[in-house]
């Protein structure tokens, strides 16, 4: 599922360009949620960026597990 609530242009250090990221508040994420990059998870004190090709999954303990795509 994708609980994104808005999109925003964010600078990607991977592509060295502004990209449209889906943005979601951390407290909206639930176990089993999946976000494909580009996406941003915002919470107090930090923002987690998921770059294009990467994937974030929320595990059963509400931990964010990011699978990073192989870069060539």
Short mmCIF file of N, CA, C and O in Angstrom, two decimals:
data_model
loop_
_atom_site.label_atom_id
_atom_site.label_comp_id
_atom_site.label_asym_id
_atom_site.label_seq_id
_atom_site.Cartn_x
_atom_site.Cartn_y
_atom_site.Cartn_z
N UNK A 1 0.84 -1.19 0.00
CA UNK A 1 0.00 0.00 0.00
C UNK A 1 0.88 1.23 0.00
O UNK A 1 2.05 1.16 0.32
N UNK A 2 0.30 2.36 -0.31
CA UNK A 2 1.06 3.60 -0.36
C UNK A 2 0.31 4.71 0.36
O UNK A 2 -0.62 5.29 -0.19
N UNK A 3 0.68 5.00 1.60
CA UNK A 3 -0.04 5.99 2.39
C UNK A 3 0.41 7.44 2.16
O UNK A 3 0.19 8.29 2.99
N UNK A 4 1.06 7.72 1.02
CA UNK A 4 1.56 9.07 0.76
C UNK A 4 0.42 10.08 0.79
O UNK A 4 -0.69 9.80 0.33
N UNK A 5 0.68 11.22 1.36
CA UNK A 5 -0.36 12.23 1.50
C UNK A 5 -0.11 13.46 0.62
O UNK A 5 -1.01 14.25 0.43
N UNK A 6 1.09 13.61 0.10
CA UNK A 6 1.39 14.75 -0.76
C UNK A 6 2.63 14.42 -1.59
O UNK A 6 3.26 13.39 -1.39
N UNK A 7 2.94 15.30 -2.52
CA UNK A 7 4.20 15.19 -3.25
C UNK A 7 4.93 16.52 -3.13
O UNK A 7 4.32 17.56 -2.89
N UNK A 8 6.25 16.43 -3.26
CA UNK A 8 7.07 17.63 -3.13
C UNK A 8 8.35 17.42 -3.93
O UNK A 8 8.90 16.32 -3.96
N UNK A 9 8.86 18.49 -4.52
CA UNK A 9 10.15 18.41 -5.21
C UNK A 9 11.25 18.46 -4.16
O UNK A 9 11.29 19.36 -3.32
N UNK A 10 12.13 17.44 -4.22
CA UNK A 10 13.25 17.31 -3.29
C UNK A 10 14.50 17.01 -4.11
O UNK A 10 14.44 16.26 -5.09
N UNK A 11 15.61 17.58 -3.70
CA UNK A 11 16.87 17.32 -4.40
C UNK A 11 17.35 15.92 -4.10
O UNK A 11 17.50 15.51 -2.95
N UNK A 12 17.62 15.15 -5.15
CA UNK A 12 18.15 13.79 -5.03
C UNK A 12 19.65 13.82 -5.28
O UNK A 12 20.09 14.23 -6.36
N UNK A 13 20.43 13.38 -4.29
CA UNK A 13 21.88 13.30 -4.50
C UNK A 13 22.22 12.16 -5.46
O UNK A 13 23.28 12.18 -6.07
N UNK A 14 21.32 11.21 -5.61
CA UNK A 14 21.54 10.09 -6.54
C UNK A 14 21.47 10.58 -7.99
O UNK A 14 22.35 10.28 -8.79
N UNK A 15 20.44 11.34 -8.32
CA UNK A 15 20.26 11.81 -9.69
C UNK A 15 20.82 13.21 -9.91
O UNK A 15 20.89 13.68 -11.03
N UNK A 16 21.19 13.88 -8.79
CA UNK A 16 21.70 15.27 -8.83
C UNK A 16 20.70 16.20 -9.52
O UNK A 16 21.08 17.04 -10.33
N UNK A 17 19.44 16.04 -9.14
CA UNK A 17 18.38 16.83 -9.73
C UNK A 17 17.19 16.87 -8.77
O UNK A 17 17.09 16.04 -7.87
N UNK A 18 16.30 17.82 -8.98
CA UNK A 18 15.05 17.84 -8.22
C UNK A 18 14.11 16.79 -8.78
O UNK A 18 13.93 16.69 -9.99
N UNK A 19 13.53 15.98 -7.90
CA UNK A 19 12.57 14.96 -8.29
C UNK A 19 11.29 15.14 -7.49
O UNK A 19 11.31 15.68 -6.39
N UNK A 20 10.20 14.66 -8.03
CA UNK A 20 8.93 14.68 -7.33
C UNK A 20 8.90 13.46 -6.40
O UNK A 20 8.92 12.31 -6.87
N UNK A 21 8.91 13.70 -5.10
CA UNK A 21 8.88 12.64 -4.09
C UNK A 21 7.49 12.54 -3.50
O UNK A 21 6.85 13.57 -3.25
N UNK A 22 7.02 11.33 -3.26
CA UNK A 22 5.82 11.15 -2.44
C UNK A 22 6.25 11.35 -1.00
O UNK A 22 7.30 10.83 -0.59
N UNK A 23 5.48 12.08 -0.23
CA UNK A 23 5.84 12.41 1.15
C UNK A 23 4.76 11.86 2.08
O UNK A 23 3.57 12.04 1.84
N UNK A 24 5.22 11.18 3.15
CA UNK A 24 4.28 10.62 4.12
C UNK A 24 4.80 10.89 5.54
O UNK A 24 6.02 10.86 5.77
N UNK A 25 3.90 11.16 6.45
CA UNK A 25 4.27 11.32 7.85
C UNK A 25 4.52 9.93 8.44
O UNK A 25 3.75 9.00 8.21
N UNK A 26 5.59 9.79 9.20
CA UNK A 26 5.98 8.49 9.78
C UNK A 26 4.85 7.84 10.57
O UNK A 26 4.65 6.63 10.50
N UNK A 27 4.10 8.63 11.31
CA UNK A 27 3.04 8.06 12.15
C UNK A 27 1.88 7.46 11.34
O UNK A 27 1.08 6.72 11.88
N UNK A 28 1.83 7.74 10.05
CA UNK A 28 0.78 7.15 9.20
C UNK A 28 1.15 5.75 8.70
O UNK A 28 0.31 5.03 8.19
N UNK A 29 2.43 5.38 8.82
CA UNK A 29 2.87 4.09 8.31
C UNK A 29 2.49 2.96 9.26
O UNK A 29 2.59 3.09 10.48
N UNK A 30 2.07 1.85 8.69
CA UNK A 30 1.66 0.66 9.45
C UNK A 30 2.41 -0.56 8.93
O UNK A 30 2.88 -0.58 7.80
N UNK A 31 2.47 -1.59 9.75
CA UNK A 31 3.11 -2.85 9.34
C UNK A 31 2.53 -3.30 8.01
O UNK A 31 1.31 -3.28 7.81
N UNK A 32 3.41 -3.66 7.09
CA UNK A 32 2.99 -4.13 5.78
C UNK A 32 2.97 -3.05 4.71
O UNK A 32 2.90 -3.36 3.53
N UNK A 33 3.04 -1.78 5.10
CA UNK A 33 3.08 -0.70 4.12
C UNK A 33 4.37 -0.77 3.32
O UNK A 33 5.43 -1.13 3.86
N UNK A 34 4.28 -0.41 2.05
CA UNK A 34 5.43 -0.40 1.16
C UNK A 34 5.44 0.92 0.41
O UNK A 34 4.41 1.38 -0.08
N UNK A 35 6.62 1.54 0.33
CA UNK A 35 6.81 2.75 -0.46
C UNK A 35 7.96 2.52 -1.42
O UNK A 35 9.07 2.19 -1.00
N UNK A 36 7.71 2.71 -2.71
CA UNK A 36 8.77 2.65 -3.70
C UNK A 36 9.30 4.05 -3.90
O UNK A 36 8.54 5.03 -3.89
N UNK A 37 10.62 4.16 -4.05
CA UNK A 37 11.22 5.47 -4.24
C UNK A 37 10.92 6.04 -5.62
O UNK A 37 10.59 5.30 -6.53
N UNK A 38 10.93 7.35 -5.75
CA UNK A 38 11.33 8.31 -4.75
C UNK A 38 10.20 8.61 -3.75
O UNK A 38 9.06 8.82 -4.14
N UNK A 39 10.55 8.58 -2.49
CA UNK A 39 9.59 8.86 -1.42
C UNK A 39 10.36 9.43 -0.23
O UNK A 39 11.57 9.22 -0.10
N UNK A 40 9.63 10.14 0.63
CA UNK A 40 10.22 10.72 1.83
C UNK A 40 9.30 10.44 3.01
O UNK A 40 8.09 10.59 2.90
N UNK A 41 9.90 9.99 4.12
CA UNK A 41 9.15 9.74 5.35
C UNK A 41 9.60 10.81 6.34
O UNK A 41 10.77 10.88 6.70
N UNK A 42 8.65 11.65 6.77
CA UNK A 42 8.98 12.74 7.69
C UNK A 42 8.53 12.40 9.10
O UNK A 42 7.44 11.84 9.30
N UNK A 43 9.39 12.72 10.06
CA UNK A 43 9.04 12.60 11.48
C UNK A 43 9.83 13.65 12.24
O UNK A 43 10.73 14.28 11.68
N UNK A 44 9.49 13.84 13.49
CA UNK A 44 10.17 14.84 14.30
C UNK A 44 11.66 14.55 14.34
O UNK A 44 12.07 13.44 14.70
N UNK A 45 12.46 15.49 13.93
CA UNK A 45 13.91 15.34 14.03
C UNK A 45 14.60 14.71 12.84
O UNK A 45 15.82 14.77 12.76
N UNK A 46 13.87 14.11 11.90
CA UNK A 46 14.55 13.49 10.77
C UNK A 46 13.61 13.26 9.59
O UNK A 46 12.39 13.22 9.76
N UNK A 47 14.19 13.13 8.43
CA UNK A 47 13.47 12.73 7.23
C UNK A 47 14.25 11.60 6.58
O UNK A 47 15.46 11.69 6.44
N UNK A 48 13.55 10.53 6.24
CA UNK A 48 14.17 9.39 5.57
C UNK A 48 13.82 9.46 4.09
O UNK A 48 12.64 9.50 3.74
N UNK A 49 14.85 9.53 3.23
CA UNK A 49 14.62 9.57 1.79
C UNK A 49 14.81 8.19 1.19
O UNK A 49 15.79 7.51 1.49
N UNK A 50 13.87 7.79 0.37
CA UNK A 50 13.96 6.54 -0.38
C UNK A 50 14.18 6.94 -1.83
O UNK A 50 13.31 7.55 -2.45
N UNK A 51 15.36 6.65 -2.33
CA UNK A 51 15.74 7.09 -3.68
C UNK A 51 15.04 6.26 -4.75
O UNK A 51 14.53 5.16 -4.48
N UNK A 52 15.02 6.77 -6.00
CA UNK A 52 14.42 6.01 -7.10
C UNK A 52 15.04 4.62 -7.20
O UNK A 52 16.26 4.46 -7.10
N UNK A 53 14.19 3.62 -7.34
CA UNK A 53 14.66 2.23 -7.43
C UNK A 53 14.73 1.52 -6.09
O UNK A 53 14.77 0.30 -6.04
N UNK A 54 14.77 2.27 -4.99
CA UNK A 54 14.80 1.68 -3.65
C UNK A 54 13.37 1.43 -3.17
O UNK A 54 12.42 1.97 -3.73
N UNK A 55 13.24 0.62 -2.12
CA UNK A 55 11.91 0.32 -1.59
C UNK A 55 11.96 0.29 -0.07
O UNK A 55 12.86 -0.29 0.52
N UNK A 56 10.96 0.91 0.55
CA UNK A 56 10.81 0.88 2.00
C UNK A 56 9.64 -0.02 2.35
O UNK A 56 8.59 0.04 1.71
N UNK A 57 9.86 -0.87 3.34
CA UNK A 57 8.81 -1.76 3.84
C UNK A 57 8.75 -1.59 5.35
O UNK A 57 9.78 -1.46 6.01
N UNK A 58 7.54 -1.56 5.90
CA UNK A 58 7.38 -1.46 7.35
C UNK A 58 7.17 -2.88 7.87
O UNK A 58 6.21 -3.56 7.47
N UNK A 59 8.07 -3.34 8.75
CA UNK A 59 7.97 -4.72 9.25
C UNK A 59 6.97 -4.81 10.41
O UNK A 59 6.36 -3.83 10.80
N UNK A 60 6.82 -6.00 10.95
CA UNK A 60 5.86 -6.26 12.02
C UNK A 60 6.13 -5.53 13.32
O UNK A 60 5.25 -5.42 14.17
N UNK A 61 7.35 -5.01 13.49
CA UNK A 61 7.70 -4.24 14.68
C UNK A 61 7.67 -2.74 14.41
O UNK A 61 8.19 -1.95 15.19
N UNK A 62 7.11 -2.35 13.26
CA UNK A 62 7.01 -0.95 12.82
C UNK A 62 8.36 -0.34 12.47
O UNK A 62 8.51 0.88 12.43
N UNK A 63 9.36 -1.19 12.21
CA UNK A 63 10.67 -0.71 11.78
C UNK A 63 10.64 -0.46 10.28
O UNK A 63 9.99 -1.19 9.53
N UNK A 64 11.38 0.56 9.84
CA UNK A 64 11.50 0.85 8.42
C UNK A 64 12.65 0.03 7.85
O UNK A 64 13.79 0.16 8.29
N UNK A 65 12.34 -0.82 6.89
CA UNK A 65 13.36 -1.67 6.25
C UNK A 65 13.49 -1.20 4.82
O UNK A 65 12.53 -1.25 4.04
N UNK A 66 14.68 -0.70 4.47
CA UNK A 66 14.90 -0.17 3.12
C UNK A 66 15.75 -1.12 2.33
O UNK A 66 16.85 -1.50 2.75
N UNK A 67 15.27 -1.50 1.16
CA UNK A 67 16.04 -2.29 0.21
C UNK A 67 16.60 -1.34 -0.82
O UNK A 67 15.85 -0.66 -1.52
N UNK A 68 17.92 -1.26 -0.88
CA UNK A 68 18.59 -0.35 -1.80
C UNK A 68 18.85 -1.08 -3.11
O UNK A 68 19.40 -2.19 -3.11
N UNK A 69 18.45 -0.44 -4.21
CA UNK A 69 18.66 -1.03 -5.53
C UNK A 69 20.14 -1.08 -5.85
O UNK A 69 20.92 -0.22 -5.41
N UNK A 70 20.51 -2.06 -6.59
CA UNK A 70 21.90 -2.17 -7.02
C UNK A 70 22.22 -1.01 -7.97
O UNK A 70 21.48 -0.76 -8.92
N UNK A 71 23.28 -0.30 -7.71
CA UNK A 71 23.70 0.82 -8.55
C UNK A 71 24.90 0.38 -9.38
O UNK A 71 25.82 -0.24 -8.88
N UNK A 72 24.87 0.74 -10.63
CA UNK A 72 25.96 0.35 -11.53
C UNK A 72 26.86 1.53 -11.79
O UNK A 72 26.49 2.63 -11.87
#
